[in-house]
PDB file of C-alpha atoms in Angstrom:
ATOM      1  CA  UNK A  19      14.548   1.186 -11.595  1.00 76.00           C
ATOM      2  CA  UNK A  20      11.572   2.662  -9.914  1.00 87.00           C
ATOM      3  CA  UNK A  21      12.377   3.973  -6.238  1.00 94.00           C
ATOM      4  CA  UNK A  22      10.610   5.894  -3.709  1.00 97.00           C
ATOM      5  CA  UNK A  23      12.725   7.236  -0.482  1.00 97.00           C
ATOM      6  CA  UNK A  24      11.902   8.352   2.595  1.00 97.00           C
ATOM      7  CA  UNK A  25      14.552   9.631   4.209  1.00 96.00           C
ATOM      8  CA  UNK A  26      12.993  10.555   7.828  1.00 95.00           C
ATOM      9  CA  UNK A  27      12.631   7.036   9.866  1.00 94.00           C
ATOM     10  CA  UNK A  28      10.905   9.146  12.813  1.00 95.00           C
ATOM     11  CA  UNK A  29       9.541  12.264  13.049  1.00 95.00           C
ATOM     12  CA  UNK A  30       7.790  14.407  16.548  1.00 96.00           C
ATOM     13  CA  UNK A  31       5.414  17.506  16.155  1.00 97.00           C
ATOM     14  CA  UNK A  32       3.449  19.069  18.608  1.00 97.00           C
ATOM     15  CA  UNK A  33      -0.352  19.149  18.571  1.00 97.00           C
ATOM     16  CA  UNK A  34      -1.459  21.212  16.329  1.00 97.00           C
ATOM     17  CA  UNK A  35       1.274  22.678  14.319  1.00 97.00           C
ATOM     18  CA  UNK A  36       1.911  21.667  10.876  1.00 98.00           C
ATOM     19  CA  UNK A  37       4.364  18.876   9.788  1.00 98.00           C
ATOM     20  CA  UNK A  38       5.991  18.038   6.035  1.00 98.00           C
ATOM     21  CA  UNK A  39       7.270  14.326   5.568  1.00 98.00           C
ATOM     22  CA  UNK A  40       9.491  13.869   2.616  1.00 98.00           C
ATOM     23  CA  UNK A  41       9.156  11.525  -0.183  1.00 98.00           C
ATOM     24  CA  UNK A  42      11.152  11.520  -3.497  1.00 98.00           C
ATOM     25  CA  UNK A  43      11.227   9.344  -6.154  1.00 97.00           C
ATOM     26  CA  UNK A  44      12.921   7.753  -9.127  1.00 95.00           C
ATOM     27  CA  UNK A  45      11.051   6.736 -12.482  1.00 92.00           C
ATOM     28  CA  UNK A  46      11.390   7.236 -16.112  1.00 90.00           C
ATOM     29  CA  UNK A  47       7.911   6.962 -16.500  1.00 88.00           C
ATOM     30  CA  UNK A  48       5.898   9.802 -18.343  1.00 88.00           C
ATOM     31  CA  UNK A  49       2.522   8.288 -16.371  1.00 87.00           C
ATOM     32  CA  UNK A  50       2.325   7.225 -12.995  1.00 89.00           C
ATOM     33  CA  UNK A  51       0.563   8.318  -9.419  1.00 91.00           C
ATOM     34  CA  UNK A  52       1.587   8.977  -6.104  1.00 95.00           C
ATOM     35  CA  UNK A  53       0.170   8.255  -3.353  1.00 96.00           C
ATOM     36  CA  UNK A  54       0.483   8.574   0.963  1.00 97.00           C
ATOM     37  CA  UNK A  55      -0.932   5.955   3.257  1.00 97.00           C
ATOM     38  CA  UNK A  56      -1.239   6.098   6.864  1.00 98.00           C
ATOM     39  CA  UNK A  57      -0.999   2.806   8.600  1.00 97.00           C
ATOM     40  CA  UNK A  58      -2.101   3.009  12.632  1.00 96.00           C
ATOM     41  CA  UNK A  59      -0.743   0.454  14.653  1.00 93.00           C
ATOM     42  CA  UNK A  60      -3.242  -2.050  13.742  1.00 91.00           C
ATOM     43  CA  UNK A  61      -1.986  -2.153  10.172  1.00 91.00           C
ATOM     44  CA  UNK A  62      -4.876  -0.810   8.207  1.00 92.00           C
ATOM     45  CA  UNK A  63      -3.334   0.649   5.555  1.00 95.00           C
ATOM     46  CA  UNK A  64      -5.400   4.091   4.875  1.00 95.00           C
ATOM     47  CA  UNK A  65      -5.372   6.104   1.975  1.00 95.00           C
ATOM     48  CA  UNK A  66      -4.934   9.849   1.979  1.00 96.00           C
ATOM     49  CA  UNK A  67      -4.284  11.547  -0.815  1.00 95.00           C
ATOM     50  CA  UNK A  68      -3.154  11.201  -4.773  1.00 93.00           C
ATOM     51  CA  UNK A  69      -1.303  13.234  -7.471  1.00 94.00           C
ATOM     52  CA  UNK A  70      -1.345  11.870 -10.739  1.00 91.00           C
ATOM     53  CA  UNK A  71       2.179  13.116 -12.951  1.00 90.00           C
ATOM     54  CA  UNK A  72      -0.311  15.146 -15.196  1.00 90.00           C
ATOM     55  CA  UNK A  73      -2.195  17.174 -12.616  1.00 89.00           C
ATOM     56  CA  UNK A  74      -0.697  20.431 -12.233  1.00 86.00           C
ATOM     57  CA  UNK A  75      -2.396  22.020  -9.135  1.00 91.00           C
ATOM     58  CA  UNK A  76      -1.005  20.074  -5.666  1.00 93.00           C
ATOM     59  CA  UNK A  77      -3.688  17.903  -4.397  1.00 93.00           C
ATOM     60  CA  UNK A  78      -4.678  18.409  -0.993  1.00 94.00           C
ATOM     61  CA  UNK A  79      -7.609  16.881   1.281  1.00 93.00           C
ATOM     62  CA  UNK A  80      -9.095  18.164   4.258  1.00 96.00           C
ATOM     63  CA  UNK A  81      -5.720  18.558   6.522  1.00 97.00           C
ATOM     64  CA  UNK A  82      -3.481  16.443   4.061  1.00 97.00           C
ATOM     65  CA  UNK A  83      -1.935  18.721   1.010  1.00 97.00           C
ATOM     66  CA  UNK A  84       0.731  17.026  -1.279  1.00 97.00           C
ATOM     67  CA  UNK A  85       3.952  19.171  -2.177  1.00 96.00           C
ATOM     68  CA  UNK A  86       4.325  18.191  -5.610  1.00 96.00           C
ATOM     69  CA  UNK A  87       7.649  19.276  -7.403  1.00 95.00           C
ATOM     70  CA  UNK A  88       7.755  17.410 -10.581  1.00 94.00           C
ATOM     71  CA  UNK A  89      11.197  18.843 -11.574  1.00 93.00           C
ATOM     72  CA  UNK A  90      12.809  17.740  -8.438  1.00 95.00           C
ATOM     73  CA  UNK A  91      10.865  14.015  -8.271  1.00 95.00           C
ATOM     74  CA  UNK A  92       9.464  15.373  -5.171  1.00 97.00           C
ATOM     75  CA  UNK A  93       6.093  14.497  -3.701  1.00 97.00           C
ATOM     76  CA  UNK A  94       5.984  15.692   0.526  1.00 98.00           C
ATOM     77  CA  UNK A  95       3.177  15.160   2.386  1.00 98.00           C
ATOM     78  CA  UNK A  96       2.123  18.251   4.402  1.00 98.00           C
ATOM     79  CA  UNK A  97       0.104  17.669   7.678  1.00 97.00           C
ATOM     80  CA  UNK A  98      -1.789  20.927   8.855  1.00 96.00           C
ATOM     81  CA  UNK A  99      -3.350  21.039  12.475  1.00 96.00           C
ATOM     82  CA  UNK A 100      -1.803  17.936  13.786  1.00 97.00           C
ATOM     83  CA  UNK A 101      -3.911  15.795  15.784  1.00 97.00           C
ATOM     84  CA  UNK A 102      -2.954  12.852  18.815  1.00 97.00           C
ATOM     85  CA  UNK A 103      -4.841  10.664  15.960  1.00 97.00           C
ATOM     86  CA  UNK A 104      -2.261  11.602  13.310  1.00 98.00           C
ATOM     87  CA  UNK A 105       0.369   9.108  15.457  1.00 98.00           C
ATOM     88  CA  UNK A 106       1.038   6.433  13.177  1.00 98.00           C
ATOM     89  CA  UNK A 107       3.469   5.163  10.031  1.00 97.00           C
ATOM     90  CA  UNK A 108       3.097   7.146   6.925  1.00 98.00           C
ATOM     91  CA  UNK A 109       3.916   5.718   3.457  1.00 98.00           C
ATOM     92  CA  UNK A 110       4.703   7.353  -0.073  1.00 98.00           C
ATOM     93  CA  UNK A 111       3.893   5.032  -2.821  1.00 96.00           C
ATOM     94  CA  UNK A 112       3.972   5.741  -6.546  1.00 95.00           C
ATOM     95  CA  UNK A 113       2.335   3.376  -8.937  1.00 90.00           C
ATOM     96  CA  UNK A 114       3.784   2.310 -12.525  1.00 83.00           C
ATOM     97  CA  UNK A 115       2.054   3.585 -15.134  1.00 74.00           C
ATOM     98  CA  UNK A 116       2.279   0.359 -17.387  1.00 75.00           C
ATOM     99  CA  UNK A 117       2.013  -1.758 -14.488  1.00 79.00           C
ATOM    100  CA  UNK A 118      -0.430  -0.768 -12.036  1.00 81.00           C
ATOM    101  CA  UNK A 119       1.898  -2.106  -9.424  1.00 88.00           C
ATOM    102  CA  UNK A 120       2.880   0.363  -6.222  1.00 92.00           C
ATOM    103  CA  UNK A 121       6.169   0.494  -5.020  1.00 94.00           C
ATOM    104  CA  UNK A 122       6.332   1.890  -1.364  1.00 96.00           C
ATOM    105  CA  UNK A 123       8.989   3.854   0.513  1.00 96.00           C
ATOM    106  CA  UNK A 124      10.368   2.451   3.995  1.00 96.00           C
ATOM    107  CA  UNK A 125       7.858   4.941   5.566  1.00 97.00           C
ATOM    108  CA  UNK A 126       7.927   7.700   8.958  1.00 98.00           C
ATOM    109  CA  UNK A 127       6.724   7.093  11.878  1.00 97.00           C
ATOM    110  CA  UNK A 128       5.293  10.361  13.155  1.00 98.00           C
ATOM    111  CA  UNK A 129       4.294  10.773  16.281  1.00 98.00           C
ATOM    112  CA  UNK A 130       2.475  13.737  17.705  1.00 97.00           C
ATOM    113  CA  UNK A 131       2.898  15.456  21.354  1.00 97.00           C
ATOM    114  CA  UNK A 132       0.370  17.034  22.890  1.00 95.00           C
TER     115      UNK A 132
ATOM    116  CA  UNK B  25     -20.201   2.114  -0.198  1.00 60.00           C
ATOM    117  CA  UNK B  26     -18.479  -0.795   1.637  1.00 74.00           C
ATOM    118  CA  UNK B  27     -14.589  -1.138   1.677  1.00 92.00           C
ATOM    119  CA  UNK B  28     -11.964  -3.945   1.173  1.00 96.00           C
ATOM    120  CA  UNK B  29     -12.749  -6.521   3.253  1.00 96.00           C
ATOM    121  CA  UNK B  30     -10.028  -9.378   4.161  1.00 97.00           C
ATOM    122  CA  UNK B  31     -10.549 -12.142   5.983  1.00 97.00           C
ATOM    123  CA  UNK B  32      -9.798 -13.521   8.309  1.00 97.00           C
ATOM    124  CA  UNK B  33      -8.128 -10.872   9.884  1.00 96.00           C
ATOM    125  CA  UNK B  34      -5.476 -13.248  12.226  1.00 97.00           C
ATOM    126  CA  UNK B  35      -3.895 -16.812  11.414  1.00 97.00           C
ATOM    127  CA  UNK B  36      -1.944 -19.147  12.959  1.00 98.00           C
ATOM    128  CA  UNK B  37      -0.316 -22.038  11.018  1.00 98.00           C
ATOM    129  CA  UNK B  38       2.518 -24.663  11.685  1.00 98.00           C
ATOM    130  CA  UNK B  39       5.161 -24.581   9.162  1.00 98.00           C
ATOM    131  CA  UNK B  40       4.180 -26.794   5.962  1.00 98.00           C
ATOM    132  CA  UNK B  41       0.632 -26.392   6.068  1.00 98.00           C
ATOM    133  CA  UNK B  42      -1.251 -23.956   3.670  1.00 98.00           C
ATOM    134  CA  UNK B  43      -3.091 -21.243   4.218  1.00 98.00           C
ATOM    135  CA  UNK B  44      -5.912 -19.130   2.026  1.00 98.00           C
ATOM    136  CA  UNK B  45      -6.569 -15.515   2.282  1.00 98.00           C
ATOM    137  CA  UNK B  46      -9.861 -13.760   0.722  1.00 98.00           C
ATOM    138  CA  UNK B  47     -10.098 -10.493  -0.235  1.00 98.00           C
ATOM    139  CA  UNK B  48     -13.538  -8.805  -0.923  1.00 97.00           C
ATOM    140  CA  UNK B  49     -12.608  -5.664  -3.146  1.00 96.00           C
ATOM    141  CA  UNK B  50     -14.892  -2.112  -3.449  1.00 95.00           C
ATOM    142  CA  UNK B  51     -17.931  -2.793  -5.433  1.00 94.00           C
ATOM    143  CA  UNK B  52     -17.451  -2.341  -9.286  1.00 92.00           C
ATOM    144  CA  UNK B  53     -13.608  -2.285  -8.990  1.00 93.00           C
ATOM    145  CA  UNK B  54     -12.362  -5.050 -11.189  1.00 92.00           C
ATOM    146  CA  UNK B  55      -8.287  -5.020  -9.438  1.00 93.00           C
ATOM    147  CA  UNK B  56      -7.012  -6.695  -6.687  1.00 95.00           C
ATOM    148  CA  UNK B  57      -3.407  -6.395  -5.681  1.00 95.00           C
ATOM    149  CA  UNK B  58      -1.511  -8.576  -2.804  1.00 97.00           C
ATOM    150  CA  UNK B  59       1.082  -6.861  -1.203  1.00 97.00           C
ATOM    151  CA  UNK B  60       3.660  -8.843   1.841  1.00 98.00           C
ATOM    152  CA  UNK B  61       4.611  -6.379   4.697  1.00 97.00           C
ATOM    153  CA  UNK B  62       7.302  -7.504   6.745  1.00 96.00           C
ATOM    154  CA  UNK B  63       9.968  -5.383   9.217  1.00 91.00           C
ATOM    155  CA  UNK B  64      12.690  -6.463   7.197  1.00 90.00           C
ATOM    156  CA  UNK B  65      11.840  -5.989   3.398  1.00 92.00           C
ATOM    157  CA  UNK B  66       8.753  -3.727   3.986  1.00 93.00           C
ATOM    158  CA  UNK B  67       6.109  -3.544   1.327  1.00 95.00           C
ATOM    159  CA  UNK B  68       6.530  -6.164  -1.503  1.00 95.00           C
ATOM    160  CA  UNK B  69       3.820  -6.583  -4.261  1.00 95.00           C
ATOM    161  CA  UNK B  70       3.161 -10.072  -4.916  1.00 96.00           C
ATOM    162  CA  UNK B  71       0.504 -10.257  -7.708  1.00 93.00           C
ATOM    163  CA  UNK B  72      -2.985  -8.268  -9.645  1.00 93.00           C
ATOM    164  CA  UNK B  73      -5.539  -9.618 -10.612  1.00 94.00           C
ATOM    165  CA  UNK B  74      -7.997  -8.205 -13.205  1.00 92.00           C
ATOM    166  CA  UNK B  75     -11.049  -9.802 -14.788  1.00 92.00           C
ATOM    167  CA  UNK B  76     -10.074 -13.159 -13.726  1.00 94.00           C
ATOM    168  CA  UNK B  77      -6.454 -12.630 -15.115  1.00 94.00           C
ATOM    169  CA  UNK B  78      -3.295 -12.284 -13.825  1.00 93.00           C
ATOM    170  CA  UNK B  79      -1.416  -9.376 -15.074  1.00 90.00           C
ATOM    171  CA  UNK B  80       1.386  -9.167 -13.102  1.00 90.00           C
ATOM    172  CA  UNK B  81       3.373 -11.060 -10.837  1.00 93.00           C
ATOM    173  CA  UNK B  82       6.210  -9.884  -7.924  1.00 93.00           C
ATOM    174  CA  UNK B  83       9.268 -11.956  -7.215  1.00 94.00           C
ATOM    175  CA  UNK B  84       8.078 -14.440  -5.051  1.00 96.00           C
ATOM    176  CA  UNK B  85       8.786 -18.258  -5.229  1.00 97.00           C
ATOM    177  CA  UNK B  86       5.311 -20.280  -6.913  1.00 96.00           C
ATOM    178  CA  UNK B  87       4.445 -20.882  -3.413  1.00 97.00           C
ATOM    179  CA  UNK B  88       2.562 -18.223  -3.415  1.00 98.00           C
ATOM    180  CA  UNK B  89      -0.122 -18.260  -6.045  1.00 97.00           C
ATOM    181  CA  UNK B  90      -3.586 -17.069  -6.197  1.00 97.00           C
ATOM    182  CA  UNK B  91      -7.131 -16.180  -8.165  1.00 97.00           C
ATOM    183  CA  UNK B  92      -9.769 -14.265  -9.078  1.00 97.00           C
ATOM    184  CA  UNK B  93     -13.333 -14.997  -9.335  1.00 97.00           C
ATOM    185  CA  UNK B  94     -16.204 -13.793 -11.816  1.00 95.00           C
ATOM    186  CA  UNK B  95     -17.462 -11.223  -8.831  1.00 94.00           C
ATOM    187  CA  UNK B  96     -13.799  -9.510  -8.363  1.00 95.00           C
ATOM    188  CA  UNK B  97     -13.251 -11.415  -4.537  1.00 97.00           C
ATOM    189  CA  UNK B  98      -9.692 -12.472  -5.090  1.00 97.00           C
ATOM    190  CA  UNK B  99      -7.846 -15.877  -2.925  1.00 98.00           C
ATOM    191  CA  UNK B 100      -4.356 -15.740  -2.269  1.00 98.00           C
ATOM    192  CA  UNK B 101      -2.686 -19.180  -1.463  1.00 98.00           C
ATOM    193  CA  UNK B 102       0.548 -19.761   0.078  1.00 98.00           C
ATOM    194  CA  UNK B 103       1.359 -23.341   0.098  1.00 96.00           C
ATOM    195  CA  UNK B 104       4.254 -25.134   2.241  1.00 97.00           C
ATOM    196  CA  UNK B 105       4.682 -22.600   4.705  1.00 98.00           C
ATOM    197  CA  UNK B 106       8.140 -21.116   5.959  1.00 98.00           C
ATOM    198  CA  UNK B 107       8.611 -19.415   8.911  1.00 97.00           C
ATOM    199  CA  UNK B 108       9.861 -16.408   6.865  1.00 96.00           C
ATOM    200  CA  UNK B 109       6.144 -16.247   5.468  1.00 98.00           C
ATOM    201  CA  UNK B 110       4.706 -14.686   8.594  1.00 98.00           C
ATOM    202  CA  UNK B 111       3.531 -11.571   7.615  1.00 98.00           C
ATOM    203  CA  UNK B 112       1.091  -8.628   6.988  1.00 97.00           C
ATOM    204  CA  UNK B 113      -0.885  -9.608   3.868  1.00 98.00           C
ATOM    205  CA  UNK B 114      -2.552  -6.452   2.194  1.00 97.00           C
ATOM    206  CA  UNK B 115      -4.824  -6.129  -0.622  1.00 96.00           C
ATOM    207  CA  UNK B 116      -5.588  -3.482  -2.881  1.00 96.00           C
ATOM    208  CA  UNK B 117      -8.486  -2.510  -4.660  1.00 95.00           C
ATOM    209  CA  UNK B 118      -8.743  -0.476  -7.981  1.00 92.00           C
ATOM    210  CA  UNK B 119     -10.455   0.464 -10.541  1.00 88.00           C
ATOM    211  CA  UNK B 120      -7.853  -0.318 -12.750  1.00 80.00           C
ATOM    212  CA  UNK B 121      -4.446   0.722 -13.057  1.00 73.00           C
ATOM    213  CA  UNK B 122      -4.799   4.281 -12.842  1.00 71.00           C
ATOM    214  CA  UNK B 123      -6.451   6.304 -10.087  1.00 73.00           C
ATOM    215  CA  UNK B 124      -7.217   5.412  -6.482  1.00 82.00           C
ATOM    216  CA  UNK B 125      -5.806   2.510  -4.730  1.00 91.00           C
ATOM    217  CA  UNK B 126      -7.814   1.100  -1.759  1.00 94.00           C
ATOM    218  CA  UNK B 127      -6.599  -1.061   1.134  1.00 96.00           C
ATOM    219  CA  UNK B 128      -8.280  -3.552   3.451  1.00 94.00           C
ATOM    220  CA  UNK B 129      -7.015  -4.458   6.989  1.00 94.00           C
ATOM    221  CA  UNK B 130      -5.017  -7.150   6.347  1.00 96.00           C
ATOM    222  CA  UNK B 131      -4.616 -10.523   7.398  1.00 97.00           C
ATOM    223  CA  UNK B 132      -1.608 -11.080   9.602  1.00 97.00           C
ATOM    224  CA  UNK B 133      -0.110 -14.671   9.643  1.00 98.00           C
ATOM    225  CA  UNK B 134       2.075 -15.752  11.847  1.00 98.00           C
ATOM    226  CA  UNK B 135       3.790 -19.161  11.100  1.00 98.00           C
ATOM    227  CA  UNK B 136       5.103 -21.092  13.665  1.00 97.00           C
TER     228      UNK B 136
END
């Protein structure tokens, strides 16, 4: 069955340092995407980056990069230059390739000091 | 170019009634996905629409049905209302299957 885990309920950084959240996931799919959300406190649910299973080079945009281990079923999020704004629940969601559908992790709650 | 829009955004209902959410997807994007977000089970899909169609359904009771019109704005209908219904109600707009998928703000629906 297709899974995604996130394994870090809560996570803390400082302003301005860099911060990895960790997603891995299950699927015997040859095709399918993954994707992080960010979801502030008013539920908006916020797209930030994709990696489709084909694309070799890690996707990254602006401050968001995506670790992408494809060996491992691996997919972190990496957070560079974290920002007061950054303070919300972050999702990792990978979509069936035959389906379309997107099956979400539990999702981290980072908050960020300043 | 204007996003997923999903009204309205807060509802209030008495247990048994029905309720109807809308969802507005991106311009030229032909999929709309429902998704239930609750504390307890988290992110659920519930159904996607494409071209008028249903393609695929989540394991929810037929309580919970919905449509899709000729322009892409999708309805979501949840009929005899539990108090387990209150929820986040997300939708998702693609393309198609592949690629991007975009989210609007939700309606949140609180049954009492």
């Amino acid at each position: 069955a297709q899974k995604i885990t996130q394994t870090q309920p809560g996570m803390f950084v400082q302003e301005k340092e860099a911060v990895t959240l960790d997603c891995t996931y299950d699927t015997s799919d040859q095709s399918y995407g993954l994707f992080w959300y960010k979801q502030p406190s008013s539920g908006e649910m916020i797209f930030l980056i994709y990696q489709g299973s084909y694309d070799e080079q890690n996707a990254t945009e602006g401050r968001y990069s995506l670790n992408f281990q494809k060996a491992r079923k691996s997919a972190n999020l990496v957070i560079s230059a974290s920002q007061l704004g950054d303070s919300a629940m972050y999702f990792c969601a990978m979509r069936e390739g035959n389906t379309g559908k997107l099956i979400f992790g539990q999702g981290t709650t980072l908050q960020v000091k300043p | 170019k204007a996003g997923v829009t999903q009204t309205p955004r807060y509802l209030i209902k008495t247990r048994g009634q029905q309720v109807t959410l809308s969802c507005s997807p991106i311009s030229g994007h032909r999929s709309v996905s429902w998704y239930q977000q609750t504390p307890g089970q988290g992110l659920q899909f519930l159904f996607e629409y494409f071209s008028e169609t249903q393609r695929n359904k989540g394991n929810f009771p037929g309580r919970f049905s919905g449509r899709q019109f000729s322009n892409s704005r999708s309805e979501m209908n949840v009929s005899t209302l539990e108090l387990g219904d209150s929820a986040l109600y997300l939708c998702a707009s693609s393309l198609d299957r592949a690629g991007g998928a975009f989210f609007g703000q939700g309606t949140r629906l609180t049954v009492v």
